[in-house]
Coordinates of C-alpha atoms in Angstrom, one line a residue:
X1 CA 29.6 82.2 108.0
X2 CA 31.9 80.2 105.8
X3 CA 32.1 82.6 103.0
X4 CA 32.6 85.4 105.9
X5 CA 35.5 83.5 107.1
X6 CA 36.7 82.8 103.6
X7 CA 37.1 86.4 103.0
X8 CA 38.7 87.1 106.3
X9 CA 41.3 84.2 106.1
X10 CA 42.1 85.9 103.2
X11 CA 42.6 89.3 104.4
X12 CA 44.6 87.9 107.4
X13 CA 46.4 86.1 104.8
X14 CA 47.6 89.7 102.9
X15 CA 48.6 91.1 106.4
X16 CA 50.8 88.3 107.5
X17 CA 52.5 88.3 104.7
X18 CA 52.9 91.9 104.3
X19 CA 53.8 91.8 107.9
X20 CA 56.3 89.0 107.5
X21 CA 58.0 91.4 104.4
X22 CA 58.6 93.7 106.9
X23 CA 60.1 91.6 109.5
X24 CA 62.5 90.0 106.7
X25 CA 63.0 93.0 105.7
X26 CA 64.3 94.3 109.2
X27 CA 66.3 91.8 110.5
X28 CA 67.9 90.8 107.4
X29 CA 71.1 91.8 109.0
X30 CA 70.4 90.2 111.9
X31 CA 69.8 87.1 109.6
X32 CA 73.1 87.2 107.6
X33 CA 75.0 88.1 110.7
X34 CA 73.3 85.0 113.1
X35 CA 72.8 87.3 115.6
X36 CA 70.9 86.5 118.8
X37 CA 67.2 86.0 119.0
X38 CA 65.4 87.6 121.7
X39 CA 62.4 86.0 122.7
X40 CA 61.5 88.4 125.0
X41 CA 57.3 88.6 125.1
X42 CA 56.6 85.8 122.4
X43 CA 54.3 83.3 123.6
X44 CA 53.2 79.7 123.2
X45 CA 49.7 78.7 122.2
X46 CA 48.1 75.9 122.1
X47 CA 45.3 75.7 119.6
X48 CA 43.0 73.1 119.2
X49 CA 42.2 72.9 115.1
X50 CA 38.4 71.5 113.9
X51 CA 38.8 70.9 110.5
X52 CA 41.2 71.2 107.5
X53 CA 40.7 75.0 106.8
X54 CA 41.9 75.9 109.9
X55 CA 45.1 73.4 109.8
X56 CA 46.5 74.8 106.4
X57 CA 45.5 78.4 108.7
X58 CA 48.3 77.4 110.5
X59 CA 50.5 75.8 107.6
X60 CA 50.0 79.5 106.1
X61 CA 51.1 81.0 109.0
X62 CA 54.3 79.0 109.6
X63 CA 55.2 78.8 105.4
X64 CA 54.3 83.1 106.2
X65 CA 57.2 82.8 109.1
X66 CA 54.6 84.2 111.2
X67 CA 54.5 81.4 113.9
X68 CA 57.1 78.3 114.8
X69 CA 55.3 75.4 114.8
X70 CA 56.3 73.9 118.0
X71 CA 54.9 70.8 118.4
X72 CA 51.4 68.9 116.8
X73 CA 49.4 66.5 118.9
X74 CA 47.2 63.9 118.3
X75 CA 43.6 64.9 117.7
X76 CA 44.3 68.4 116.1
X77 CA 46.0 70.3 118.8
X78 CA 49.2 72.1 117.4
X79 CA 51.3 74.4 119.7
X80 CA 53.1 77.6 118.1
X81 CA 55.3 80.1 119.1
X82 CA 54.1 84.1 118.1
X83 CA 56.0 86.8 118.7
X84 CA 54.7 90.3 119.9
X85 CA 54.2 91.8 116.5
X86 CA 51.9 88.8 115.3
X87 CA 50.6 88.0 118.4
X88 CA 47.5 90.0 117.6
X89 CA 46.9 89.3 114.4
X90 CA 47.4 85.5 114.8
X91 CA 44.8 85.7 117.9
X92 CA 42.0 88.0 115.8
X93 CA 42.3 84.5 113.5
X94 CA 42.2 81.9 115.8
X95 CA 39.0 83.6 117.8
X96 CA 37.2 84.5 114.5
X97 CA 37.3 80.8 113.4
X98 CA 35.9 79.8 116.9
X99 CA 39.0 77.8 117.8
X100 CA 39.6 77.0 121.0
X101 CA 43.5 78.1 122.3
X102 CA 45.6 77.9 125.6
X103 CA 48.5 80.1 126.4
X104 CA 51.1 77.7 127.2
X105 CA 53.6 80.7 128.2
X106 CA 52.9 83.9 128.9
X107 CA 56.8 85.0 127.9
X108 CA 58.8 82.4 126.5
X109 CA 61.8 85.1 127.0
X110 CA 62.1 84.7 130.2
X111 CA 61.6 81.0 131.0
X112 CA 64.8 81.0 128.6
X113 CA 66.7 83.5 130.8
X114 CA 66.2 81.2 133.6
X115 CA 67.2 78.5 131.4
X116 CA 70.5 80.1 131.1
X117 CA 71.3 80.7 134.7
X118 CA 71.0 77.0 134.9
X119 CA 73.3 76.6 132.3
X120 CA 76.2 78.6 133.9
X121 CA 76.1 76.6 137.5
X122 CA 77.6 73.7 135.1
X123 CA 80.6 73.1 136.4
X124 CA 83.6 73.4 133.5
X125 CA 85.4 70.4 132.8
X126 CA 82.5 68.1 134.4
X127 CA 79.8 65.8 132.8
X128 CA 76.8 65.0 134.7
X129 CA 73.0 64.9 134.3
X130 CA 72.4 67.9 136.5
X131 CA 72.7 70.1 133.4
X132 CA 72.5 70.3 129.8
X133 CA 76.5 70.2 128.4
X134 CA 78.0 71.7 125.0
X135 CA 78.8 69.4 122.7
X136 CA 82.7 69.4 123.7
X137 CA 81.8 67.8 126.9
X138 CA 79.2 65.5 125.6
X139 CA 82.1 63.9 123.7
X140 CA 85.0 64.2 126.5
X141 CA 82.8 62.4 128.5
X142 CA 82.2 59.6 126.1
X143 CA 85.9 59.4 125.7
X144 CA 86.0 59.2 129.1
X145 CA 84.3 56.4 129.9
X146 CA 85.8 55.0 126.7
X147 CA 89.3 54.9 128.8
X148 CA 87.5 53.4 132.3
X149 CA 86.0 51.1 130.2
X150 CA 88.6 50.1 127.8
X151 CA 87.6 46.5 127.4
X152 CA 83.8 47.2 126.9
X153 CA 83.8 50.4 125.6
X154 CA 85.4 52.3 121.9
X155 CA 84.7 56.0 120.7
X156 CA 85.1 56.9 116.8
X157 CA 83.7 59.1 114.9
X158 CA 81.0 58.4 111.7
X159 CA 82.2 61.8 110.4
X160 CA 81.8 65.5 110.3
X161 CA 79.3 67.8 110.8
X162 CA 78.9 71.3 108.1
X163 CA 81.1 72.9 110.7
X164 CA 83.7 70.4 111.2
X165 CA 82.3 69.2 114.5
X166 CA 82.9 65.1 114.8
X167 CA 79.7 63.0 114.9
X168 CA 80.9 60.9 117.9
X169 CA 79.3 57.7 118.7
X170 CA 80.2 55.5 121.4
X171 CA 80.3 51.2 120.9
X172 CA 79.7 49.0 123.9
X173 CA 79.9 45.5 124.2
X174 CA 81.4 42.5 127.1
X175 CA 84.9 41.6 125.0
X176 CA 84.6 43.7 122.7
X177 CA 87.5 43.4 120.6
X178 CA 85.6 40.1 119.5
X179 CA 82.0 41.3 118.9
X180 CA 82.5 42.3 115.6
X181 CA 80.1 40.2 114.8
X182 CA 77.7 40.3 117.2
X183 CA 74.4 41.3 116.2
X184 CA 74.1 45.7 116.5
X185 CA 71.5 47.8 118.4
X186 CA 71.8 51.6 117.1
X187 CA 70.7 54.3 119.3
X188 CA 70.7 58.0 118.5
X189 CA 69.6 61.4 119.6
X190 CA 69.9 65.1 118.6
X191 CA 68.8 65.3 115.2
X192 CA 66.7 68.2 116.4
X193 CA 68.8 70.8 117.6
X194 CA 66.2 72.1 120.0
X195 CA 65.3 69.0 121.7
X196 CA 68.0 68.7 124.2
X197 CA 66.8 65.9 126.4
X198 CA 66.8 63.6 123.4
X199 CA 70.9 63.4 123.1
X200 CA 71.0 63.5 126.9
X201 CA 69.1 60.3 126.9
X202 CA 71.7 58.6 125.1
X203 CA 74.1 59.5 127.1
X204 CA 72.7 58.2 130.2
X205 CA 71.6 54.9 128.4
X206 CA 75.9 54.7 127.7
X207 CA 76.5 55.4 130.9
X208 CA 73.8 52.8 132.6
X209 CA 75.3 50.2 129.9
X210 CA 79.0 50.6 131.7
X211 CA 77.7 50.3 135.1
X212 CA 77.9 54.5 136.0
X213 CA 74.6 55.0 136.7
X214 CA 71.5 52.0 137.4
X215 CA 74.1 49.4 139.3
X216 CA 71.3 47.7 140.2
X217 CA 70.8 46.7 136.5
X218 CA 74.3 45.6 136.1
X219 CA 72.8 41.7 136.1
X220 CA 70.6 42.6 133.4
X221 CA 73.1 44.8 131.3
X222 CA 75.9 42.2 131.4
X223 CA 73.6 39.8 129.5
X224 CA 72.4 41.8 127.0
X225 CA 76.6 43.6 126.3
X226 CA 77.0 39.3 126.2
X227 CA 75.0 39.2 123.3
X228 CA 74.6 42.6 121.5
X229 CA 76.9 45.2 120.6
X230 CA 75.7 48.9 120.9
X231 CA 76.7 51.4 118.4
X232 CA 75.0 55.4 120.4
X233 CA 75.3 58.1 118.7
X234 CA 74.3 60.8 121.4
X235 CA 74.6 64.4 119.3
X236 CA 73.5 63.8 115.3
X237 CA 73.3 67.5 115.1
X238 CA 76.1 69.0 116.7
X239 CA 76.1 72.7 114.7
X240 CA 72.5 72.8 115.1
X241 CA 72.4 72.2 118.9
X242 CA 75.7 74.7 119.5
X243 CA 73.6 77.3 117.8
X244 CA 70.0 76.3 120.1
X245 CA 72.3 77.4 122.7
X246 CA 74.4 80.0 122.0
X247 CA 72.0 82.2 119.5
X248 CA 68.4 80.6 118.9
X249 CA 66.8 78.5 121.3
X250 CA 64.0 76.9 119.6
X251 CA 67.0 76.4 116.2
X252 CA 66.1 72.9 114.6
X253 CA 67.7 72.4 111.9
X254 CA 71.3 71.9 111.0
X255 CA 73.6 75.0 109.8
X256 CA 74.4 74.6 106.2
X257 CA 73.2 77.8 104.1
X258 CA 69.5 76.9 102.2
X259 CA 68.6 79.7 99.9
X260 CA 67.0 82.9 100.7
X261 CA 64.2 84.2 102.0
X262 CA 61.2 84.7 99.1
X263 CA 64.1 83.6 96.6
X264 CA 65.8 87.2 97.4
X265 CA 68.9 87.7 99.3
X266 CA 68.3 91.2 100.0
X267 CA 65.5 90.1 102.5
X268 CA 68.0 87.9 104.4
X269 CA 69.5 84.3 103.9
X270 CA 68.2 80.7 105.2
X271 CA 69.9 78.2 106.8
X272 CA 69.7 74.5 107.8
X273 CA 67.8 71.8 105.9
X274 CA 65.7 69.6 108.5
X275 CA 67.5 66.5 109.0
X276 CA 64.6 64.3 109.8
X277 CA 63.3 65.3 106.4
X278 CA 66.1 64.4 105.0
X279 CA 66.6 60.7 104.5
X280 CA 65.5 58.9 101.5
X281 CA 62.1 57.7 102.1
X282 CA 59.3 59.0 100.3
X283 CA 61.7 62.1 99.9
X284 CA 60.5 65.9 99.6
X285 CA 56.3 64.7 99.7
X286 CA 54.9 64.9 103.1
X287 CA 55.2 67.1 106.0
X288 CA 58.0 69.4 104.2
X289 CA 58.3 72.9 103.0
X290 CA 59.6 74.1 100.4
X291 CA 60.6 77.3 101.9
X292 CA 64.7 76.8 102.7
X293 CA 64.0 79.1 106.0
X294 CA 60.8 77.1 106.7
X295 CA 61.6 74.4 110.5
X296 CA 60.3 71.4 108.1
X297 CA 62.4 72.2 104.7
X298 CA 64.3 68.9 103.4
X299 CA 66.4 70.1 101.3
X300 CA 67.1 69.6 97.5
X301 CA 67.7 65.9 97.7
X302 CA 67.5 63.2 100.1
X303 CA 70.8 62.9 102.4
X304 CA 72.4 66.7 101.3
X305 CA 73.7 67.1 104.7
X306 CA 76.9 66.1 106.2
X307 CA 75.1 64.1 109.3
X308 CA 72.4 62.4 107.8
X309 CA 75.1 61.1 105.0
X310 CA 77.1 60.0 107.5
X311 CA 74.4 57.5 109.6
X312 CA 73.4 56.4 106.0
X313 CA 76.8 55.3 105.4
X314 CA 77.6 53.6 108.8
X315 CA 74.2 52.1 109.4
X316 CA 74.1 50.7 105.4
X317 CA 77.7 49.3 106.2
X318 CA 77.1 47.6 109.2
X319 CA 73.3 46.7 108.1
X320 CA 72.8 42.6 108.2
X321 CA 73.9 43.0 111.6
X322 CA 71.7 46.2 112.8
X323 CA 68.3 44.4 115.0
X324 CA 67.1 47.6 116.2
X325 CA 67.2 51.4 115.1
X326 CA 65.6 54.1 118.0
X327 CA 65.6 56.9 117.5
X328 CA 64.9 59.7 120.4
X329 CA 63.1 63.1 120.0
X330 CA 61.1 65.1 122.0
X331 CA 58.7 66.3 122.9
X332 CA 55.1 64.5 123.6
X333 CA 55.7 61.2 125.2
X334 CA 55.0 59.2 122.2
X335 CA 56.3 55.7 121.0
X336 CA 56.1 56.7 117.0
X337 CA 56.2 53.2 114.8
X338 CA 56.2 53.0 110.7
X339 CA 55.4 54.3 108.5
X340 CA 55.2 58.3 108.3
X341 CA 53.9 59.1 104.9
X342 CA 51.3 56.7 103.9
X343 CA 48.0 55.4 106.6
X344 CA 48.4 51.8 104.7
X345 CA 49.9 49.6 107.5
X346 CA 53.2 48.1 107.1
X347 CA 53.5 44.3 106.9
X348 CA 55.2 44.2 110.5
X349 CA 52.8 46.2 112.1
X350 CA 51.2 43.8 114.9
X351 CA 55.1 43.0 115.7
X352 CA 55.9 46.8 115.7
X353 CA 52.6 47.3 118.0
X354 CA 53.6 44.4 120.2
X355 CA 57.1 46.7 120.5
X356 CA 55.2 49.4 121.5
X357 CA 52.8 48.2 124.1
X358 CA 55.9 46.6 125.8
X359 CA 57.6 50.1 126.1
X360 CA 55.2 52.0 126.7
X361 CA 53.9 49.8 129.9
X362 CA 57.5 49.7 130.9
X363 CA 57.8 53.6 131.1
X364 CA 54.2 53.6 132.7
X365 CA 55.4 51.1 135.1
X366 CA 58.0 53.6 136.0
X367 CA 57.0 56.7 137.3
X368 CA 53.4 56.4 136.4
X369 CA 54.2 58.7 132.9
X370 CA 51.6 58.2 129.7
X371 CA 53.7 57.7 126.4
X372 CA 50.9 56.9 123.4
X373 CA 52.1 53.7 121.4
X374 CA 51.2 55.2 117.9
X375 CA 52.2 54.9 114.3
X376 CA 54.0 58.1 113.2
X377 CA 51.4 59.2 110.7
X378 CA 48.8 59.0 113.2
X379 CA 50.4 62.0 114.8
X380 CA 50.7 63.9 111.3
X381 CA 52.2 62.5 108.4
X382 CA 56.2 63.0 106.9
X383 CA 58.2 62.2 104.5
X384 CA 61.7 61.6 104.6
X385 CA 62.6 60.1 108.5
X386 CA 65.0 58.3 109.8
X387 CA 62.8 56.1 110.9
X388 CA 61.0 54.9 108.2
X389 CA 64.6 55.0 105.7
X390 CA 65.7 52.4 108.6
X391 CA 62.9 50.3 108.2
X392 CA 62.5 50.4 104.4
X393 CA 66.3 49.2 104.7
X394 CA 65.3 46.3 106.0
X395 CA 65.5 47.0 109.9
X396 CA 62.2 45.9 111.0
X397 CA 62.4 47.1 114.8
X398 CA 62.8 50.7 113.7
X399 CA 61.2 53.4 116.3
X400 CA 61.3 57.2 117.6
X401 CA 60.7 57.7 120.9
X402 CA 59.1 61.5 121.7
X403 CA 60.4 62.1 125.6
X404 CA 59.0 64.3 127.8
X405 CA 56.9 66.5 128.4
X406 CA 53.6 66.9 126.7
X407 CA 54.0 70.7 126.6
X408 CA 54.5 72.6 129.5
X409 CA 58.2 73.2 129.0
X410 CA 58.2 71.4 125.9
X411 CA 62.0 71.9 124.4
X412 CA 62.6 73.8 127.5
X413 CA 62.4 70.6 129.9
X414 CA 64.6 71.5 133.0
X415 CA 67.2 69.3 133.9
X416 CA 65.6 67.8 136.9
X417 CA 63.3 65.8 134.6
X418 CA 66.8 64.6 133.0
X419 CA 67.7 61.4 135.4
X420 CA 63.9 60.3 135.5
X421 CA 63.1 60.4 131.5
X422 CA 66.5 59.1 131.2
X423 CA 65.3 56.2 133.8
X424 CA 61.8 55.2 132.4
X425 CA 63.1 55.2 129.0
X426 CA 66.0 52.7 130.1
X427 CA 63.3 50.2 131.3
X428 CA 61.6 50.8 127.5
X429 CA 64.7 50.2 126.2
X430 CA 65.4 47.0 127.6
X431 CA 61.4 46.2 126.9
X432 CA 62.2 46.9 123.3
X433 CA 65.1 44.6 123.2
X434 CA 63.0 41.6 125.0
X435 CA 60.7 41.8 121.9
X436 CA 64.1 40.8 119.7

C-alpha cells in the first residue's frame, strides 16, 4: 500500500504542478494587474492529517499554489481553501490516503458576497463595532477619541506602511503628559491582513480603556491607566488589509513586490512578505517558504518591511519600560505562549502558563468560549514572530492571542461576534495584567 501511495503522491505531484503552470500561466495578467479574485465555487476543507507524509502532502500542495492553507489545528487538522479546478484532484489525494476531510463551505464565494453587503450598510463617516471599517476610519476614530479624551489619550504614528498608509497607534494613560515613565503595555492587531477581527479587537480594548464602551469597568480601568501607560497599535498591516477588502479576501501578507512566480516574470509577479515571519527570531528556518508568492514567505531578511521595522524601532526604544507585548490574531481560540521554533521550554514557562490559565478561565468565564492555553509550537512550529522577537528582547509576558472562531467562518467572522470577542478578550486582558 505504501509503495502504491508513493507512486501516486507522485503522480498527483506532476499534475498539480503542471496544473498550477497553467493557472500562472493564465492569470498572469490578472497577477501583474491586482485584479479581483473571485472565489466563486472554491471551497474550505478540513482534513484531518495521520502522519508526516500526508502533512508535507499538503506543504506540496500549498508551495504547488494549489491550496491556501487556511488555518492548522492542534492534533493534525489543517483547513485549506481549493478552488474549482483543483478541487478534484486535491480530493482524489486526500481519499486515496484514507484521510478523513469535512467541507467547511460549500462556496466560499458567496459567504463573501454576503460579507460585502454587510460591508456597504456601514454608515460613511461613522465608527462603530457593527461593521468591519477601512483603515481611514479606524484611524479618524482613534483621533477622535484622542480629542474627547485629550488628557488620557495621544495618537502618533510609528511610521509608514509600503504604500504610504500611517501605522497609527493610540497611547492611553490617567495624566498623561506625566506617564512618560510609567511602565508600557503594548497591544497590537492586523498583522494578518485577512484576520479582521484581530485589529477590531484593539480598537474596542481603546475604546473600553476611555470609558466608551464597558462603563461598568471604569473602576477597574482607572486603576490600571493610574499605573500603566498603553501604547495599541490597532492596524500593523494597513496595505494588506485595504487589499483583503477591496481585491482578495483571504490576502495575508503585506503589499511590497517579492519576486516572481517559479523565478520567471512571464508567469506573473509575487507580492507581500509575511510579516509574522518577519522579525528576527530564529529568522527564515521554520514554518516559512521560500516561494515569494507562497502565504508563509519571510522575506530576504529579517524586518525587510516597512511595518515590522517600524514596531522594532518603537518597541526597542521604549523597551526597559514595555511589561507586556500581546499580540492578537485569529483565528482558533488559542492563547499561543513562547517559543515558536524550538519544543525546548523557555526558562519562564510555568510563569507564561500561569498567564495563560488566567486568560483563558477569564474568557471561559465569559460567554462560556474554549480558548486552548498552548505554547506556539505546539500548534505547529515558526520562525520569525513577533512574539517570540518580543520575548527574546527581554519582554518576558509576550503572547498571541488567536480570536474566534475555530472554523466555521474562520477569517470571515461576522460582525455580530465583534462586541462579544471583543468583551471576553477584555476580561483576559485585564487577567493578563493581574499576573504583572
Amino acid at each position: 500500500k505504501l509503495s502504491y501511495y508513493n507512486e501516486y503522491k507522485s503522480y498527483l505531484r506532476m499534475i498539480f504542478v503542471f496544473l498550477g503552470v497553467l493557472a500562472a500561466t493564465a492569470t498572469s495578467f490578472s497577477v501583474l494587474n491586482d485584479d479581483k479574485i473571485d472565489y466563486s465555487g472554491y471551497k474550505i476543507l478540513r482534513v484531518n492529517l495521520k502522519e508526516d507524509a500526508d502533512t508535507e502532502m499538503v506543504r506540496e500542495w500549498a508551495e504547488s499554489e494549489s491550496v491556501n492553507v487556511l488555518g492548522e489545528g492542534i492534533g493534525g487538522t489543517v483547513d485549506i481553501l481549493v478552488s474549482p479546478g483543483f478541487y478534484q484532484p486535491v480530493l482524489s489525494s486526500i481519499e486515496q490516503a484514507e484521510l478523513n476531510y469535512e467541507v467547511l463551505d460549500e462556496d466560499v464565494g458567496r459567504e463573501i458576497e454576503e460579507e460585502k453587503k454587510e460591508l456597504l450598510r456601514a454608515i460613511p463617516g461613522v465608527f462603530d463595532f457593527t461593521n468591519y471599517y477601512a483603515v481611514r476610519y479606524q484611524h479618524l476614530h482613534l483621533d477622535a477619541l484622542a480629542r474627547a479624551h485629550s488628557d488620557r489619550a495621544e495618537t502618533f504614528s510609528i511610521g509608514t506602511s509600503y504604500e504610504g498608509r500611517d501605522l497609527k497607534a493610540i497611547r492611553i494613560s490617567n495624566n498623561l503628559v506625566n506617564s512618560d515613565s510609567k511602565p508600557m503595555i503594548w497591544v497590537d492587531g492586523g498583522i494578518h491582513a485577512r484576520e479582521w477581527v484581530s485589529h477590531t479587537v484593539v480598537m474596542y480594548f481603546a475604546n473600553a480603556l476611555l470609558g466608551e464602551v464597558e462603563q461598568q469597568k471604569q473602576a477597574t480601568f482607572n486603576s490600571l491607566l493610574d499605573k500603566y501607560q498603553f501604547v495599541l497599535l490597532p492596524m500593523s498591516n494597513p496595505d494588506g488589509y485595504e487589499y483583503s477588502r477591496s481585491s482578495n479576501r483571504f490576502w495575508r501578507k503585506t503589499r511590497r513586490p517579492s519576486g516572481c512566480k517559479y523565478n520567471n516574470c512571464n508567469y506573473g509577479r509575487c507580492y507581500g512578505i509575511d510579516p509574522n515571519r518577519n522579525f528576527d527570531a530564529d529568522f527564515g528556518n521554520k514554518g516559512v517558504s521560500r516561494n515569494p508568492c507562497s502565504d508563509v514567505y519571510p522575506g530576504k531578511q529579517a524586518f525587510s518591511e516597512n511595518n515590522t521595522k517600524a514596531m522594532r524601532d518603537y518597541i526597542l526604544k521604549n523597551l526597559s519600560q514595555i511589561k507586556l507585548y500581546l499580540s492578537f490574531h485569529s483565528y482558533s481560540q488559542l492563547f499561543l505562549k513562547p517559543i515558536g521554533y524550538t519544543t525546548r521550554k523557555p526558562k519562564d514557562y510555568a510563569t507564561h502558563d500561569a498567564a495563560g490559565s488566567a486568560a483563558v478561565s477569564a474568557i471561559r468565564n465569559t460567554y462560556g468560549k474554549v480558548y486552548k492555553n498552548i505554547r506556539s509550537v505546539e500548534l505547529y512550529p515558526t520562525s520569525g514572530s513577533s512574539q517570540d522577537w518580543a520575548y527574546l528582547k527581554g519582554i518576558v509576558h509576550s503572547y498571541t492571542i488567536e480570536l474566534r472562531d475555530t472554523g466555521r467562518y474562520g477569517f470571515r467572522l461576522p460582525a455580530r461576534e465583534i462586541v462579544p470577542t471583543g468583551k471576553e478578550n477584555l476580561n483576559a486582558f485585564i487577567a493578563l495584567l493581574n499576573q504583572l
